[in-house]
mmCIF file of C-alpha atoms in Angstrom:
data_model
loop_
_atom_site.group_PDB
_atom_site.id
_atom_site.type_symbol
_atom_site.label_atom_id
_atom_site.label_comp_id
_atom_site.label_asym_id
_atom_site.label_seq_id
_atom_site.Cartn_x
_atom_site.Cartn_y
_atom_site.Cartn_z
ATOM 1 C CA SER A 7 80.700 93.761 108.716
ATOM 2 C CA ILE A 8 81.724 91.442 111.571
ATOM 3 C CA LEU A 9 79.236 88.799 110.389
ATOM 4 C CA LEU A 10 80.508 89.168 106.829
ATOM 5 C CA ASP A 11 84.069 88.775 108.043
ATOM 6 C CA ILE A 12 83.115 85.560 109.859
ATOM 7 C CA SER A 13 81.322 84.299 106.738
ATOM 8 C CA LEU A 14 84.531 84.667 104.750
ATOM 9 C CA ARG A 15 86.107 82.033 106.984
ATOM 10 C CA VAL A 16 83.302 79.467 106.603
ATOM 11 C CA LYS A 17 83.299 77.040 103.653
ATOM 12 C CA ASN A 18 79.567 76.543 103.053
ATOM 13 C CA PRO A 19 78.033 76.587 99.524
ATOM 14 C CA GLU A 20 74.819 78.119 100.869
ATOM 15 C CA ILE A 21 76.777 81.192 101.960
ATOM 16 C CA GLY A 22 77.872 81.753 98.370
ATOM 17 C CA GLU A 23 74.305 81.509 97.073
ATOM 18 C CA SER A 24 73.078 83.895 99.754
ATOM 19 C CA ALA A 25 75.845 86.317 98.835
ATOM 20 C CA LEU A 26 74.702 86.225 95.208
ATOM 21 C CA GLU A 27 71.205 87.318 96.256
ATOM 22 C CA LEU A 28 72.637 90.264 98.229
ATOM 23 C CA LEU A 29 75.058 91.288 95.500
ATOM 24 C CA GLY A 30 74.276 94.783 94.245
ATOM 25 C CA ASN A 31 71.649 95.542 96.919
ATOM 26 C CA ARG A 32 71.607 99.341 97.059
ATOM 27 C CA ARG A 33 70.779 99.338 100.768
ATOM 28 C CA ILE A 34 74.165 97.788 101.521
ATOM 29 C CA PRO A 35 77.020 100.341 101.631
ATOM 30 C CA PRO A 36 79.979 99.819 99.254
ATOM 31 C CA HIS A 37 82.464 98.793 101.967
ATOM 32 C CA ASN A 38 80.147 95.924 102.985
ATOM 33 C CA GLN A 39 79.415 95.058 99.357
ATOM 34 C CA ALA A 40 83.151 94.410 99.011
ATOM 35 C CA TYR A 41 82.834 91.622 101.616
ATOM 36 C CA ILE A 42 79.902 90.146 99.700
ATOM 37 C CA VAL A 43 81.926 90.206 96.493
ATOM 38 C CA ASP A 44 84.708 88.351 98.316
ATOM 39 C CA LEU A 45 82.189 85.683 99.344
ATOM 40 C CA VAL A 46 81.122 85.282 95.722
ATOM 41 C CA ARG A 47 84.771 84.966 94.692
ATOM 42 C CA ILE A 48 85.685 82.455 97.417
ATOM 43 C CA HIS A 49 82.690 80.239 96.607
ATOM 44 C CA ARG A 50 83.263 80.675 92.852
ATOM 45 C CA ILE A 51 79.685 81.631 91.947
ATOM 46 C CA ALA A 52 80.120 81.705 88.160
ATOM 47 C CA SER A 53 76.634 83.102 87.518
ATOM 48 C CA ALA A 54 77.598 86.329 89.302
ATOM 49 C CA SER A 55 79.752 87.790 86.518
ATOM 50 C CA LYS A 56 77.119 90.105 85.013
ATOM 51 C CA LYS A 57 76.085 91.403 88.436
ATOM 52 C CA LEU A 58 79.734 92.027 89.241
ATOM 53 C CA GLY A 59 80.193 93.931 86.003
ATOM 54 C CA ARG A 60 77.315 96.246 86.900
ATOM 55 C CA LEU A 61 78.588 96.633 90.466
ATOM 56 C CA PHE A 62 81.927 97.912 89.157
ATOM 57 C CA ARG A 63 80.110 101.120 88.182
ATOM 58 C CA VAL A 64 79.901 102.084 91.873
ATOM 59 C CA ASN A 65 82.643 104.652 92.400
ATOM 60 C CA ASP A 66 84.350 103.033 95.385
ATOM 61 C CA PRO A 67 87.974 101.858 94.969
ATOM 62 C CA LYS A 68 87.815 99.081 97.577
ATOM 63 C CA LEU A 69 84.663 97.650 96.037
ATOM 64 C CA GLN A 70 86.019 97.976 92.503
ATOM 65 C CA ARG A 71 89.214 96.106 93.416
ATOM 66 C CA ALA A 72 87.137 93.330 94.996
ATOM 67 C CA VAL A 73 85.040 93.100 91.819
ATOM 68 C CA LEU A 74 88.115 92.852 89.593
ATOM 69 C CA LYS A 75 89.631 90.083 91.719
ATOM 70 C CA ALA A 76 86.338 88.184 91.709
ATOM 71 C CA LEU A 77 85.992 88.457 87.933
ATOM 72 C CA GLN A 78 89.550 87.217 87.559
ATOM 73 C CA GLN A 79 88.872 84.236 89.840
ATOM 74 C CA LEU A 80 85.689 83.419 87.919
ATOM 75 C CA GLU A 81 87.527 83.724 84.580
ATOM 76 C CA ALA A 82 84.727 85.987 83.379
ATOM 77 C CA GLU A 83 85.696 86.411 79.725
ATOM 78 C CA ASP A 84 82.448 88.289 79.065
ATOM 79 C CA GLN A 85 83.723 91.120 81.313
ATOM 80 C CA SER A 86 86.820 92.054 79.288
ATOM 81 C CA ARG A 87 85.391 95.540 78.888
ATOM 82 C CA THR A 88 85.292 95.966 82.678
ATOM 83 C CA PHE A 89 88.997 95.153 82.987
ATOM 84 C CA HIS A 90 89.912 97.644 80.252
ATOM 85 C CA LYS A 91 87.703 100.261 81.872
ATOM 86 C CA ALA A 92 89.585 99.726 85.140
ATOM 87 C CA LEU A 93 92.853 100.746 83.460
ATOM 88 C CA LYS A 94 91.353 104.235 83.096
ATOM 89 C CA SER A 95 89.931 104.452 86.618
ATOM 90 C CA PRO A 96 90.469 107.740 88.512
ATOM 91 C CA HIS A 97 91.714 105.649 91.457
ATOM 92 C CA TRP A 98 95.354 104.546 91.186
ATOM 93 C CA THR A 99 94.730 101.477 93.354
ATOM 94 C CA VAL A 100 92.116 100.252 90.876
ATOM 95 C CA ARG A 101 94.413 100.891 87.919
ATOM 96 C CA ALA A 102 97.239 98.984 89.631
ATOM 97 C CA CYS A 103 94.916 96.074 90.417
ATOM 98 C CA ALA A 104 93.795 95.874 86.785
ATOM 99 C CA VAL A 105 97.409 95.991 85.602
ATOM 100 C CA ASP A 106 98.311 93.065 87.885
ATOM 101 C CA ILE A 107 95.427 91.038 86.481
ATOM 102 C CA PHE A 108 96.429 91.768 82.883
ATOM 103 C CA GLY A 109 99.977 90.705 83.736
ATOM 104 C CA ASP A 110 98.740 87.395 85.137
ATOM 105 C CA THR A 111 97.171 86.585 81.753
ATOM 106 C CA ARG A 112 100.650 86.574 80.150
ATOM 107 C CA ASP A 113 98.829 87.487 76.947
ATOM 108 C CA PRO A 114 100.913 89.475 74.405
ATOM 109 C CA GLU A 115 97.695 91.044 73.137
ATOM 110 C CA VAL A 116 97.404 93.214 76.268
ATOM 111 C CA VAL A 117 100.832 94.845 75.931
ATOM 112 C CA ARG A 118 99.402 97.698 73.878
ATOM 113 C CA ALA A 119 96.907 98.490 76.643
ATOM 114 C CA LEU A 120 99.553 98.455 79.387
ATOM 115 C CA VAL A 121 102.406 100.445 77.824
ATOM 116 C CA PRO A 122 100.682 103.879 78.089
ATOM 117 C CA LEU A 123 100.485 103.379 81.865
ATOM 118 C CA LEU A 124 104.280 103.549 82.068
ATOM 119 C CA LYS A 125 103.538 107.296 82.124
ATOM 120 C CA ASP A 126 100.952 107.023 84.907
ATOM 121 C CA PRO A 127 101.276 109.863 87.464
ATOM 122 C CA PHE A 128 101.535 107.311 90.293
ATOM 123 C CA LEU A 129 104.790 105.431 90.856
ATOM 124 C CA GLU A 130 102.908 102.403 92.190
ATOM 125 C CA VAL A 131 101.060 101.981 88.893
ATOM 126 C CA GLN A 132 104.242 102.375 86.841
ATOM 127 C CA VAL A 133 105.975 99.687 88.917
ATOM 128 C CA SER A 134 102.968 97.363 88.514
ATOM 129 C CA VAL A 135 103.090 97.856 84.741
ATOM 130 C CA ILE A 136 106.773 96.918 84.601
ATOM 131 C CA GLN A 137 106.124 93.775 86.643
ATOM 132 C CA ALA A 138 103.197 92.850 84.393
ATOM 133 C CA LEU A 139 105.244 93.388 81.233
ATOM 134 C CA ARG A 140 108.009 91.198 82.633
ATOM 135 C CA LYS A 141 105.506 88.354 83.114
ATOM 136 C CA ILE A 142 104.322 88.728 79.522
ATOM 137 C CA GLY A 143 107.738 89.170 77.902
ATOM 138 C CA GLY A 144 108.365 89.166 74.165
ATOM 139 C CA ARG A 145 109.779 91.566 71.597
ATOM 140 C CA ASP A 146 107.046 94.186 71.921
ATOM 141 C CA VAL A 147 107.702 94.434 75.663
ATOM 142 C CA VAL A 148 111.462 94.801 75.247
ATOM 143 C CA GLU A 149 111.055 97.471 72.586
ATOM 144 C CA ALA A 150 108.595 99.448 74.729
ATOM 145 C CA LEU A 151 110.827 99.281 77.805
ATOM 146 C CA ILE A 152 113.927 100.362 75.867
ATOM 147 C CA LYS A 153 112.002 103.425 74.673
ATOM 148 C CA ALA A 154 110.960 104.099 78.281
ATOM 149 C CA VAL A 155 114.519 104.021 79.685
ATOM 150 C CA LYS A 156 115.296 107.539 78.449
ATOM 151 C CA LYS A 157 112.112 108.985 79.961
ATOM 152 C CA SER A 158 112.305 107.268 83.358
ATOM 153 C CA GLU A 159 114.160 107.883 86.593
ATOM 154 C CA GLY A 160 114.619 106.563 90.115
ATOM 155 C CA ARG A 161 112.831 103.388 91.171
ATOM 156 C CA VAL A 162 111.037 103.046 87.834
ATOM 157 C CA LEU A 163 114.293 103.258 85.877
ATOM 158 C CA ASP A 164 115.870 100.638 88.133
ATOM 159 C CA ASP A 165 112.932 98.254 87.650
ATOM 160 C CA ILE A 166 112.988 98.736 83.867
ATOM 161 C CA SER A 167 116.728 97.982 83.778
ATOM 162 C CA ASP A 168 116.212 94.829 85.841
ATOM 163 C CA THR A 169 113.310 93.691 83.658
ATOM 164 C CA LEU A 170 115.322 94.186 80.481
ATOM 165 C CA LEU A 171 118.092 92.089 82.023
ATOM 166 C CA TRP A 172 115.609 89.347 82.958
ATOM 167 C CA LEU A 173 114.186 89.268 79.426
ATOM 168 C CA THR A 174 117.321 89.731 77.301
ATOM 169 C CA GLY A 175 120.272 88.588 79.397
ATOM 170 C CA LYS A 176 121.919 91.950 78.659
ATOM 171 C CA ASP A 177 122.897 94.428 81.354
ATOM 172 C CA PHE A 178 123.260 97.971 80.068
ATOM 173 C CA GLY A 179 121.864 99.341 83.315
ATOM 174 C CA PRO A 180 120.000 102.649 82.993
ATOM 175 C CA ASN A 181 121.906 103.729 79.861
ATOM 176 C CA PRO A 182 119.362 104.577 77.114
ATOM 177 C CA ILE A 183 122.028 105.002 74.419
ATOM 178 C CA SER A 184 123.487 101.533 75.006
ATOM 179 C CA TRP A 185 120.075 99.883 75.031
ATOM 180 C CA LYS A 186 118.991 101.674 71.849
ATOM 181 C CA ALA A 187 122.249 100.848 70.037
ATOM 182 C CA TRP A 188 122.036 97.171 71.010
ATOM 183 C CA TRP A 189 118.400 96.915 69.940
ATOM 184 C CA GLU A 190 119.032 98.591 66.577
ATOM 185 C CA GLN A 191 122.032 96.369 65.880
ATOM 186 C CA ASP A 192 121.008 93.009 67.348
ATOM 187 C CA GLY A 193 117.302 93.337 68.086
ATOM 188 C CA ASP A 194 116.133 91.461 64.993
ATOM 189 C CA SER A 195 118.192 88.390 65.871
ATOM 190 C CA ALA A 196 118.070 88.612 69.683
ATOM 191 C CA GLU A 197 116.390 85.775 71.570
ATOM 192 C CA ILE A 198 113.832 87.170 74.005
ATOM 193 C CA LYS A 199 113.273 84.072 76.091
ATOM 194 C CA GLY A 200 114.191 85.228 79.589
ATOM 195 C CA ILE A 201 116.923 84.011 81.923
ATOM 196 C CA THR A 202 117.023 82.088 85.192
ATOM 197 C CA ARG A 203 117.584 83.650 88.595
ATOM 198 C CA GLU A 204 121.046 82.070 88.705
ATOM 199 C CA GLU A 205 121.935 83.678 85.378
ATOM 200 C CA PHE A 206 120.515 86.992 86.546
ATOM 201 C CA GLU A 207 122.582 86.957 89.742
ATOM 202 C CA LYS A 208 125.745 86.001 87.849
ATOM 203 C CA ILE A 209 125.374 88.826 85.328
ATOM 204 C CA ARG A 210 124.521 91.310 88.063
ATOM 205 C CA ALA A 211 127.567 90.270 90.112
ATOM 206 C CA GLU A 212 129.839 90.680 87.089
ATOM 207 C CA SER A 213 128.537 94.177 86.443
ATOM 208 C CA ALA A 214 128.449 95.299 90.091
ATOM 209 C CA ASP A 215 132.109 96.338 90.065
ATOM 210 C CA ARG A 216 131.432 98.569 87.057
ATOM 211 C CA THR A 217 128.401 100.240 88.610
ATOM 212 C CA THR A 218 128.541 103.106 91.098
ATOM 213 C CA GLY A 219 125.964 103.280 93.835
ATOM 214 C CA THR A 220 125.346 99.593 94.589
ATOM 215 C CA TYR A 221 124.211 98.141 97.902
ATOM 216 C CA TYR A 222 124.893 94.422 98.302
ATOM 217 C CA GLY A 223 124.841 94.149 94.491
ATOM 218 C CA LEU A 224 121.585 96.113 94.090
ATOM 219 C CA ARG A 225 121.780 99.308 92.068
ATOM 220 C CA VAL A 226 120.699 102.405 93.960
ATOM 221 C CA ILE A 227 118.994 104.542 91.343
ATOM 222 C CA SER A 228 116.051 105.840 93.379
ATOM 223 C CA ARG A 229 116.244 109.531 94.260
ATOM 224 C CA PHE A 230 114.189 109.054 97.453
ATOM 225 C CA VAL A 231 115.691 106.222 99.479
ATOM 226 C CA THR A 232 116.066 105.027 103.067
ATOM 227 C CA PHE A 233 118.755 102.581 104.210
ATOM 228 C CA ILE A 234 117.807 100.468 107.236
ATOM 229 C CA VAL A 235 120.660 98.635 108.944
ATOM 230 C CA ASP A 236 120.557 96.080 111.760
ATOM 231 C CA ILE A 237 122.928 96.941 114.642
ATOM 232 C CA SER A 238 121.599 94.352 117.115
ATOM 233 C CA GLY A 239 124.007 92.306 119.225
ATOM 234 C CA SER A 240 124.101 89.415 116.741
ATOM 235 C CA MET A 241 125.835 91.704 114.235
ATOM 236 C CA GLU A 242 129.027 91.198 116.271
ATOM 237 C CA GLU A 243 129.260 87.622 114.985
ATOM 238 C CA PRO A 244 132.035 86.866 112.443
ATOM 239 C CA TYR A 245 131.357 86.543 108.734
ATOM 240 C CA LEU A 246 133.643 85.351 105.904
ATOM 241 C CA VAL A 247 133.846 87.817 102.994
ATOM 242 C CA ASP A 248 136.100 88.861 100.137
ATOM 243 C CA SER A 249 138.644 91.556 101.045
ATOM 244 C CA PHE A 250 136.993 94.897 100.461
ATOM 245 C CA LYS A 251 138.472 98.205 99.374
ATOM 246 C CA LEU A 252 136.903 101.177 101.133
ATOM 247 C CA PRO A 253 136.375 104.590 99.509
ATOM 248 C CA GLY A 254 139.765 106.274 99.244
ATOM 249 C CA GLY A 255 141.594 103.052 98.383
ATOM 250 C CA ARG A 256 142.076 101.743 101.930
ATOM 251 C CA ILE A 257 141.582 98.043 102.629
ATOM 252 C CA LYS A 258 139.961 97.274 105.959
ATOM 253 C CA ARG A 259 141.387 94.069 107.388
ATOM 254 C CA GLY A 260 139.567 91.605 109.563
ATOM 255 C CA THR A 261 140.941 88.529 111.305
ATOM 256 C CA ASP A 262 141.999 85.165 109.884
ATOM 257 C CA VAL A 263 142.672 86.447 106.380
ATOM 258 C CA ASP A 264 142.297 83.409 104.134
ATOM 259 C CA ASP A 265 144.959 84.141 101.516
ATOM 260 C CA GLU A 266 145.800 81.176 99.320
ATOM 261 C CA PRO A 267 148.688 82.153 97.000
ATOM 262 C CA GLY A 268 148.330 80.659 93.559
ATOM 263 C CA SER A 269 144.766 79.493 94.162
ATOM 264 C CA GLY A 270 143.317 82.126 91.852
ATOM 265 C CA ARG A 271 140.739 83.011 94.490
ATOM 266 C CA LYS A 272 140.089 86.394 95.991
ATOM 267 C CA LYS A 273 141.487 87.076 99.430
ATOM 268 C CA ARG A 274 138.995 86.150 102.117
ATOM 269 C CA GLU A 275 138.732 87.464 105.642
ATOM 270 C CA LYS A 276 136.596 87.016 108.731
ATOM 271 C CA VAL A 277 135.013 90.224 109.964
ATOM 272 C CA ALA A 278 132.066 91.086 112.156
ATOM 273 C CA LYS A 279 128.744 91.319 110.320
ATOM 274 C CA ILE A 280 128.454 94.963 111.402
ATOM 275 C CA GLU A 281 131.752 95.693 109.648
ATOM 276 C CA VAL A 282 130.394 94.228 106.404
ATOM 277 C CA ALA A 283 127.302 96.401 106.797
ATOM 278 C CA ARG A 284 129.440 99.501 107.401
ATOM 279 C CA ARG A 285 131.504 98.772 104.310
ATOM 280 C CA GLU A 286 128.473 98.401 102.064
ATOM 281 C CA LEU A 287 126.889 101.572 103.414
ATOM 282 C CA LEU A 288 130.115 103.530 103.019
ATOM 283 C CA ARG A 289 130.449 102.353 99.450
ATOM 284 C CA VAL A 290 126.907 103.233 98.474
ATOM 285 C CA ILE A 291 127.048 106.637 100.197
ATOM 286 C CA ASP A 292 130.286 107.350 98.365
ATOM 287 C CA GLY A 293 128.715 106.412 95.029
ATOM 288 C CA ILE A 294 125.199 107.848 94.955
ATOM 289 C CA PRO A 295 124.965 111.218 93.177
ATOM 290 C CA ASN A 296 124.397 114.652 94.656
ATOM 291 C CA GLY A 297 120.728 115.571 94.775
ATOM 292 C CA THR A 298 119.587 112.142 95.988
ATOM 293 C CA GLN A 299 117.218 112.407 98.957
ATOM 294 C CA PHE A 300 118.142 109.798 101.567
ATOM 295 C CA ASN A 301 118.169 108.800 105.215
ATOM 296 C CA ILE A 302 119.706 106.081 107.392
ATOM 297 C CA ILE A 303 117.866 104.187 110.134
ATOM 298 C CA ALA A 304 119.839 101.984 112.529
ATOM 299 C CA PHE A 305 117.826 99.557 114.635
ATOM 300 C CA GLU A 306 118.219 97.149 117.534
ATOM 301 C CA SER A 307 115.683 96.987 120.397
ATOM 302 C CA THR A 308 114.690 100.488 119.287
ATOM 303 C CA PHE A 309 115.485 102.430 116.140
ATOM 304 C CA THR A 310 117.343 105.687 115.511
ATOM 305 C CA LEU A 311 116.935 107.975 112.518
ATOM 306 C CA TRP A 312 120.143 109.647 111.365
ATOM 307 C CA ARG A 313 118.048 112.661 110.305
ATOM 308 C CA PRO A 314 114.388 113.431 111.115
ATOM 309 C CA ALA A 315 113.515 113.263 107.400
ATOM 310 C CA LEU A 316 115.142 112.745 104.017
ATOM 311 C CA VAL A 317 118.093 115.039 103.301
ATOM 312 C CA GLU A 318 119.622 115.989 99.976
ATOM 313 C CA MET A 319 123.016 114.502 99.196
ATOM 314 C CA GLY A 320 125.875 116.985 98.902
ATOM 315 C CA ASP A 321 129.572 116.983 99.736
ATOM 316 C CA ALA A 322 129.133 118.003 103.387
ATOM 317 C CA ILE A 323 126.146 115.691 103.896
ATOM 318 C CA ARG A 324 128.064 112.807 102.318
ATOM 319 C CA GLN A 325 130.928 113.210 104.794
ATOM 320 C CA ASP A 326 128.526 113.541 107.731
ATOM 321 C CA ALA A 327 126.690 110.368 106.679
ATOM 322 C CA MET A 328 129.929 108.412 106.339
ATOM 323 C CA ASP A 329 131.072 109.547 109.782
ATOM 324 C CA HIS A 330 127.717 108.419 111.182
ATOM 325 C CA VAL A 331 128.046 104.975 109.576
ATOM 326 C CA ARG A 332 131.577 104.502 110.901
ATOM 327 C CA GLY A 333 130.228 105.078 114.411
ATOM 328 C CA LEU A 334 127.551 102.360 114.263
ATOM 329 C CA SER A 335 128.134 99.626 116.852
ATOM 330 C CA PRO A 336 126.149 96.479 117.805
ATOM 331 C CA ARG A 337 123.863 96.346 120.836
ATOM 332 C CA GLY A 338 120.387 95.252 121.892
ATOM 333 C CA MET A 339 117.813 92.950 120.294
ATOM 334 C CA THR A 340 116.165 92.997 116.825
ATOM 335 C CA ASN A 341 113.022 95.139 116.481
ATOM 336 C CA VAL A 342 112.099 94.780 112.813
ATOM 337 C CA TYR A 343 108.407 95.740 112.825
ATOM 338 C CA ASP A 344 108.569 99.194 114.420
ATOM 339 C CA THR A 345 111.572 100.113 112.302
ATOM 340 C CA LEU A 346 109.896 99.201 109.030
ATOM 341 C CA MET A 347 106.701 100.986 110.008
ATOM 342 C CA SER A 348 108.701 104.135 110.709
ATOM 343 C CA ALA A 349 110.324 104.012 107.274
ATOM 344 C CA LEU A 350 107.033 103.278 105.521
ATOM 345 C CA ASP A 351 105.381 106.239 107.243
ATOM 346 C CA ASP A 352 107.564 108.684 105.283
ATOM 347 C CA PRO A 353 105.487 109.589 102.185
ATOM 348 C CA GLU A 354 108.541 110.866 100.296
ATOM 349 C CA VAL A 355 110.384 107.533 100.365
ATOM 350 C CA ASN A 356 109.769 105.254 97.387
ATOM 351 C CA THR A 357 112.579 102.729 97.958
ATOM 352 C CA ILE A 358 113.784 101.050 101.156
ATOM 353 C CA TYR A 359 116.923 98.909 101.463
ATOM 354 C CA PHE A 360 116.584 96.711 104.541
ATOM 355 C CA LEU A 361 119.619 94.873 105.931
ATOM 356 C CA SER A 362 119.409 92.359 108.788
ATOM 357 C CA ASP A 363 121.016 89.050 109.678
ATOM 358 C CA GLY A 364 117.608 87.872 110.889
ATOM 359 C CA ALA A 365 118.875 86.988 114.346
#
């Protein structure tokens, strides 16, 4: 496998031809065959498509993913059946890979094959389907996603809401009744052409004040979430923000309040970055519903978990979490890697909100 790994880094046409001869050799274990498939893909050996199609029958997810990526690179139209077969693979990683490839085609004809996978038992596949449908766009996609709003929850529901906003320019959030009513009334005449990132951000900002449970403008709909917040020394630096009302109606003041009477602008103030982070965390903790499983990780040179694992939101837990956030103070350096790895190690978490000033 070491020699194969080295071969992947060498641009020599003869390596590709040699790889073609080895492709499908039953004496070579599947994990090494995956390297050979990568060589075929990198050197674009077009004559390998039929061999690759047969090799997909080997029940090894790593090898099957390599085959799918190679067939995509080779634009092997004669292997359409292999791609459709991959959507029904017993391995979720293979299904997700196939979904990504179908999305890259941007072909409306594949929507019918992808929509059933919105009900896939694996969250990762569902999310891949939503991303693929967003790339494809069109009326059929919007209609399918509106139907899925009512049946979805958590991260999937959030992604569907975002995708519908991207495609339609409408922001009804996770409300199935509003989406259905709009589609029935205006769907026939609606332009499904997509919007720009600037338009998306503007609409999202306008609706943020009407939405509970937002973190820096992002809706928090996931029921299994971890908030990671940077408390390194650089978070003591000042930052200019709009005046912010904390839960309970109190307004936390900073220094150098930039109040321009008659300017029509919001009041501005300079506060430490850590204070902005506290405010956002306090607001989101105040807004997310009971029953949400969550945790908070503060990091600097090291990281500290508020609780050893996810805890269920309730009145007492909410108050405890808010007290914890109010006590966060800057110190140390910025250890991003270990902190993220710790959060990713929790199998129950499906959404992570990571906040850092990058310093």
